[in-house]
Amino acid sequence: MAFDVGGNKGGGVRPTMNVTPLVDVVLVLLIIFMVVTPLMTKNLWMNVPAKPDKKEEATPPPPDAKPPVVLTVDKAGTLRINREEVPRDQVVARLQRMLNARADKIVFFDASDAVPYGSAMEVLDLARGGNITVAVLPERLAD
C-alpha cells in the first residue's frame, strides 16, 4: 500500500491503492486462459460420402438392393428410422436388428436445420453407443 504525503488542506496522510499486484494477477490469468482455450475443443470424426463427379453418370443400384437405413431427427426431437417414428429408448435395438439382416452395416444420419446442435449430437452418441457405424448425409433428403 502506498501513501500520498502532502497536497491536502488537512495535511494528513492519504492512502492510495497500489495496482501493480492486481495487474500482475490479471496478466497471468489472461495468459493461462489463452493457453488453455485451444485445448478445450472437442473433435468429432465423421465419414462423409464423397460427391460424384458431374461427368460420371451415377450407376443405378441393382433392382434387389435394399434402401439405405436413415436415422432422422426433426425440429420437435422426434426420431425416425426410414420415415417411421421410433421411441428414443428403442432406437438402438431396432437399428441393430435392421443391420443384422443387411450386408452393409451403416446408418445414415440426417437432422432438420432447426434441430439444436446438442440434440443432434445426443442422437449420434446414442447410435454410436450401440456400436453402430453412422455416416452423416452431406445434403438434405428430399421430403
Short mmCIF file of N, CA and C in Angstrom, two decimals, residues 30-102:
data_model
loop_
_atom_site.label_atom_id
_atom_site.label_comp_id
_atom_site.label_asym_id
_atom_site.label_seq_id
_atom_site.Cartn_x
_atom_site.Cartn_y
_atom_site.Cartn_z
N LEU A 30 -4.85 -14.05 -17.85
CA LEU A 30 -5.04 -13.90 -19.29
C LEU A 30 -4.18 -14.90 -20.05
N ILE A 31 -2.93 -15.05 -19.65
CA ILE A 31 -2.04 -15.99 -20.32
C ILE A 31 -2.52 -17.42 -20.12
N ILE A 32 -2.97 -17.75 -18.91
CA ILE A 32 -3.47 -19.10 -18.64
C ILE A 32 -4.68 -19.41 -19.53
N PHE A 33 -5.63 -18.48 -19.64
CA PHE A 33 -6.81 -18.72 -20.48
C PHE A 33 -6.45 -18.80 -21.95
N MET A 34 -5.47 -18.02 -22.39
CA MET A 34 -5.06 -18.09 -23.79
C MET A 34 -4.41 -19.43 -24.12
N VAL A 35 -3.72 -20.04 -23.17
CA VAL A 35 -3.08 -21.32 -23.41
C VAL A 35 -4.08 -22.47 -23.31
N VAL A 36 -5.03 -22.39 -22.37
CA VAL A 36 -5.95 -23.50 -22.10
C VAL A 36 -7.10 -23.55 -23.11
N THR A 37 -7.55 -22.44 -23.62
CA THR A 37 -8.72 -22.39 -24.50
C THR A 37 -8.59 -23.28 -25.74
N PRO A 38 -7.47 -23.29 -26.47
CA PRO A 38 -7.39 -24.20 -27.63
C PRO A 38 -7.42 -25.68 -27.25
N LEU A 39 -7.07 -26.01 -26.01
CA LEU A 39 -7.07 -27.41 -25.60
C LEU A 39 -8.45 -27.92 -25.27
N MET A 40 -9.43 -27.03 -25.13
CA MET A 40 -10.78 -27.42 -24.73
C MET A 40 -11.68 -27.80 -25.89
N THR A 41 -11.20 -27.77 -27.11
CA THR A 41 -12.03 -28.12 -28.25
C THR A 41 -12.25 -29.62 -28.29
N LYS A 42 -13.42 -30.03 -28.79
CA LYS A 42 -13.77 -31.45 -28.87
C LYS A 42 -13.79 -31.85 -30.34
N ASN A 43 -13.11 -32.93 -30.64
CA ASN A 43 -13.06 -33.42 -32.02
C ASN A 43 -14.13 -34.47 -32.24
N LEU A 44 -14.73 -34.43 -33.39
CA LEU A 44 -15.73 -35.42 -33.79
C LEU A 44 -15.36 -35.89 -35.18
N TRP A 45 -15.11 -37.17 -35.32
CA TRP A 45 -14.71 -37.74 -36.61
C TRP A 45 -15.96 -38.22 -37.33
N MET A 46 -16.10 -37.81 -38.59
CA MET A 46 -17.24 -38.20 -39.40
C MET A 46 -16.77 -38.75 -40.73
N ASN A 47 -17.49 -39.73 -41.21
CA ASN A 47 -17.28 -40.25 -42.57
C ASN A 47 -18.38 -39.69 -43.45
N VAL A 48 -18.02 -38.79 -44.33
CA VAL A 48 -18.99 -38.18 -45.23
C VAL A 48 -18.74 -38.73 -46.63
N PRO A 49 -19.76 -39.28 -47.27
CA PRO A 49 -19.54 -39.81 -48.62
C PRO A 49 -19.19 -38.70 -49.59
N ALA A 50 -18.30 -39.03 -50.50
CA ALA A 50 -17.86 -38.04 -51.49
C ALA A 50 -18.95 -37.83 -52.54
N LYS A 51 -19.03 -36.61 -53.04
CA LYS A 51 -19.99 -36.32 -54.10
C LYS A 51 -19.46 -36.88 -55.41
N PRO A 52 -20.33 -37.48 -56.21
CA PRO A 52 -19.86 -37.99 -57.51
C PRO A 52 -19.61 -36.83 -58.46
N ASP A 53 -18.66 -37.05 -59.36
CA ASP A 53 -18.39 -36.03 -60.38
C ASP A 53 -19.58 -35.91 -61.32
N LYS A 54 -19.79 -34.71 -61.79
CA LYS A 54 -20.92 -34.49 -62.70
C LYS A 54 -20.69 -35.17 -64.05
N LYS A 55 -19.41 -35.38 -64.38
CA LYS A 55 -19.11 -36.03 -65.65
C LYS A 55 -19.51 -37.50 -65.62
N GLU A 56 -19.32 -38.11 -64.46
CA GLU A 56 -19.65 -39.52 -64.34
C GLU A 56 -21.14 -39.68 -64.08
N GLU A 57 -21.73 -40.58 -64.76
CA GLU A 57 -23.14 -40.88 -64.53
C GLU A 57 -23.23 -41.85 -63.36
N ALA A 58 -24.11 -41.57 -62.43
CA ALA A 58 -24.30 -42.46 -61.29
C ALA A 58 -24.98 -43.74 -61.77
N THR A 59 -24.38 -44.85 -61.41
CA THR A 59 -24.99 -46.13 -61.81
C THR A 59 -26.15 -46.42 -60.88
N PRO A 60 -27.25 -46.83 -61.42
CA PRO A 60 -28.40 -47.13 -60.57
C PRO A 60 -28.12 -48.38 -59.74
N PRO A 61 -28.70 -48.45 -58.55
CA PRO A 61 -28.49 -49.64 -57.73
C PRO A 61 -29.18 -50.85 -58.35
N PRO A 62 -28.73 -52.03 -58.02
CA PRO A 62 -29.39 -53.22 -58.56
C PRO A 62 -30.84 -53.29 -58.08
N PRO A 63 -31.69 -53.95 -58.85
CA PRO A 63 -33.11 -53.97 -58.50
C PRO A 63 -33.42 -54.66 -57.17
N ASP A 64 -32.54 -55.57 -56.73
CA ASP A 64 -32.80 -56.27 -55.48
C ASP A 64 -32.15 -55.59 -54.27
N ALA A 65 -31.57 -54.41 -54.47
CA ALA A 65 -30.88 -53.70 -53.38
C ALA A 65 -31.90 -53.12 -52.40
N LYS A 66 -31.55 -53.21 -51.13
CA LYS A 66 -32.42 -52.65 -50.09
C LYS A 66 -32.14 -51.16 -49.96
N PRO A 67 -33.15 -50.37 -49.62
CA PRO A 67 -32.91 -48.93 -49.44
C PRO A 67 -32.02 -48.72 -48.20
N PRO A 68 -31.26 -47.63 -48.19
CA PRO A 68 -30.38 -47.39 -47.05
C PRO A 68 -31.18 -47.10 -45.77
N VAL A 69 -30.56 -47.38 -44.64
CA VAL A 69 -31.18 -47.09 -43.35
C VAL A 69 -30.83 -45.66 -42.99
N VAL A 70 -31.87 -44.84 -42.78
CA VAL A 70 -31.66 -43.41 -42.49
C VAL A 70 -32.31 -43.09 -41.16
N LEU A 71 -31.51 -42.55 -40.24
CA LEU A 71 -31.99 -42.10 -38.95
C LEU A 71 -32.14 -40.58 -39.03
N THR A 72 -33.35 -40.07 -38.82
CA THR A 72 -33.58 -38.63 -38.93
C THR A 72 -34.12 -38.09 -37.60
N VAL A 73 -33.82 -36.80 -37.38
CA VAL A 73 -34.32 -36.08 -36.21
C VAL A 73 -34.99 -34.82 -36.74
N ASP A 74 -36.25 -34.58 -36.34
CA ASP A 74 -36.91 -33.35 -36.77
C ASP A 74 -36.81 -32.29 -35.67
N LYS A 75 -37.33 -31.11 -35.95
CA LYS A 75 -37.16 -29.99 -35.02
C LYS A 75 -37.88 -30.22 -33.69
N ALA A 76 -38.87 -31.10 -33.64
CA ALA A 76 -39.56 -31.42 -32.40
C ALA A 76 -38.79 -32.46 -31.58
N GLY A 77 -37.70 -33.01 -32.14
CA GLY A 77 -36.91 -34.01 -31.43
C GLY A 77 -37.39 -35.43 -31.68
N THR A 78 -38.31 -35.62 -32.63
CA THR A 78 -38.83 -36.94 -32.95
C THR A 78 -37.81 -37.71 -33.78
N LEU A 79 -37.55 -38.95 -33.39
CA LEU A 79 -36.61 -39.79 -34.11
C LEU A 79 -37.37 -40.68 -35.08
N ARG A 80 -36.83 -40.80 -36.29
CA ARG A 80 -37.45 -41.65 -37.30
C ARG A 80 -36.37 -42.52 -37.94
N ILE A 81 -36.75 -43.77 -38.20
CA ILE A 81 -35.88 -44.66 -38.96
C ILE A 81 -36.63 -44.96 -40.24
N ASN A 82 -36.08 -44.53 -41.36
CA ASN A 82 -36.73 -44.67 -42.67
C ASN A 82 -38.18 -44.16 -42.62
N ARG A 83 -38.36 -42.97 -42.10
CA ARG A 83 -39.63 -42.25 -42.01
C ARG A 83 -40.65 -42.89 -41.07
N GLU A 84 -40.25 -43.87 -40.29
CA GLU A 84 -41.13 -44.49 -39.30
C GLU A 84 -40.71 -44.00 -37.92
N GLU A 85 -41.66 -43.40 -37.20
CA GLU A 85 -41.36 -42.83 -35.89
C GLU A 85 -41.01 -43.94 -34.89
N VAL A 86 -39.92 -43.72 -34.13
CA VAL A 86 -39.43 -44.71 -33.18
C VAL A 86 -39.16 -44.03 -31.85
N PRO A 87 -39.60 -44.63 -30.74
CA PRO A 87 -39.27 -44.05 -29.43
C PRO A 87 -37.76 -44.08 -29.19
N ARG A 88 -37.27 -43.10 -28.44
CA ARG A 88 -35.83 -42.94 -28.21
C ARG A 88 -35.20 -44.19 -27.56
N ASP A 89 -35.91 -44.83 -26.66
CA ASP A 89 -35.33 -45.99 -25.96
C ASP A 89 -35.28 -47.24 -26.83
N GLN A 90 -35.96 -47.25 -27.97
CA GLN A 90 -35.96 -48.42 -28.85
C GLN A 90 -35.10 -48.24 -30.10
N VAL A 91 -34.48 -47.08 -30.25
CA VAL A 91 -33.75 -46.78 -31.49
C VAL A 91 -32.58 -47.74 -31.68
N VAL A 92 -31.75 -47.91 -30.66
CA VAL A 92 -30.56 -48.75 -30.81
C VAL A 92 -30.93 -50.19 -31.11
N ALA A 93 -31.90 -50.73 -30.38
CA ALA A 93 -32.30 -52.12 -30.61
C ALA A 93 -32.85 -52.31 -32.02
N ARG A 94 -33.67 -51.37 -32.47
CA ARG A 94 -34.25 -51.51 -33.81
C ARG A 94 -33.18 -51.37 -34.89
N LEU A 95 -32.25 -50.43 -34.71
CA LEU A 95 -31.17 -50.29 -35.70
C LEU A 95 -30.31 -51.54 -35.75
N GLN A 96 -29.99 -52.13 -34.61
CA GLN A 96 -29.19 -53.34 -34.60
C GLN A 96 -29.91 -54.50 -35.28
N ARG A 97 -31.21 -54.62 -35.07
CA ARG A 97 -31.98 -55.67 -35.76
C ARG A 97 -31.99 -55.46 -37.26
N MET A 98 -32.16 -54.19 -37.67
CA MET A 98 -32.19 -53.91 -39.11
C MET A 98 -30.83 -54.18 -39.75
N LEU A 99 -29.76 -53.83 -39.06
CA LEU A 99 -28.43 -54.00 -39.64
C LEU A 99 -27.99 -55.46 -39.64
N ASN A 100 -28.50 -56.28 -38.74
CA ASN A 100 -28.16 -57.71 -38.74
C ASN A 100 -28.66 -58.41 -39.99
N ALA A 101 -29.73 -57.89 -40.59
CA ALA A 101 -30.30 -58.50 -41.79
C ALA A 101 -29.72 -57.93 -43.08
N ARG A 102 -28.73 -57.06 -42.95
CA ARG A 102 -28.18 -56.39 -44.14
C ARG A 102 -26.70 -56.71 -44.31
#
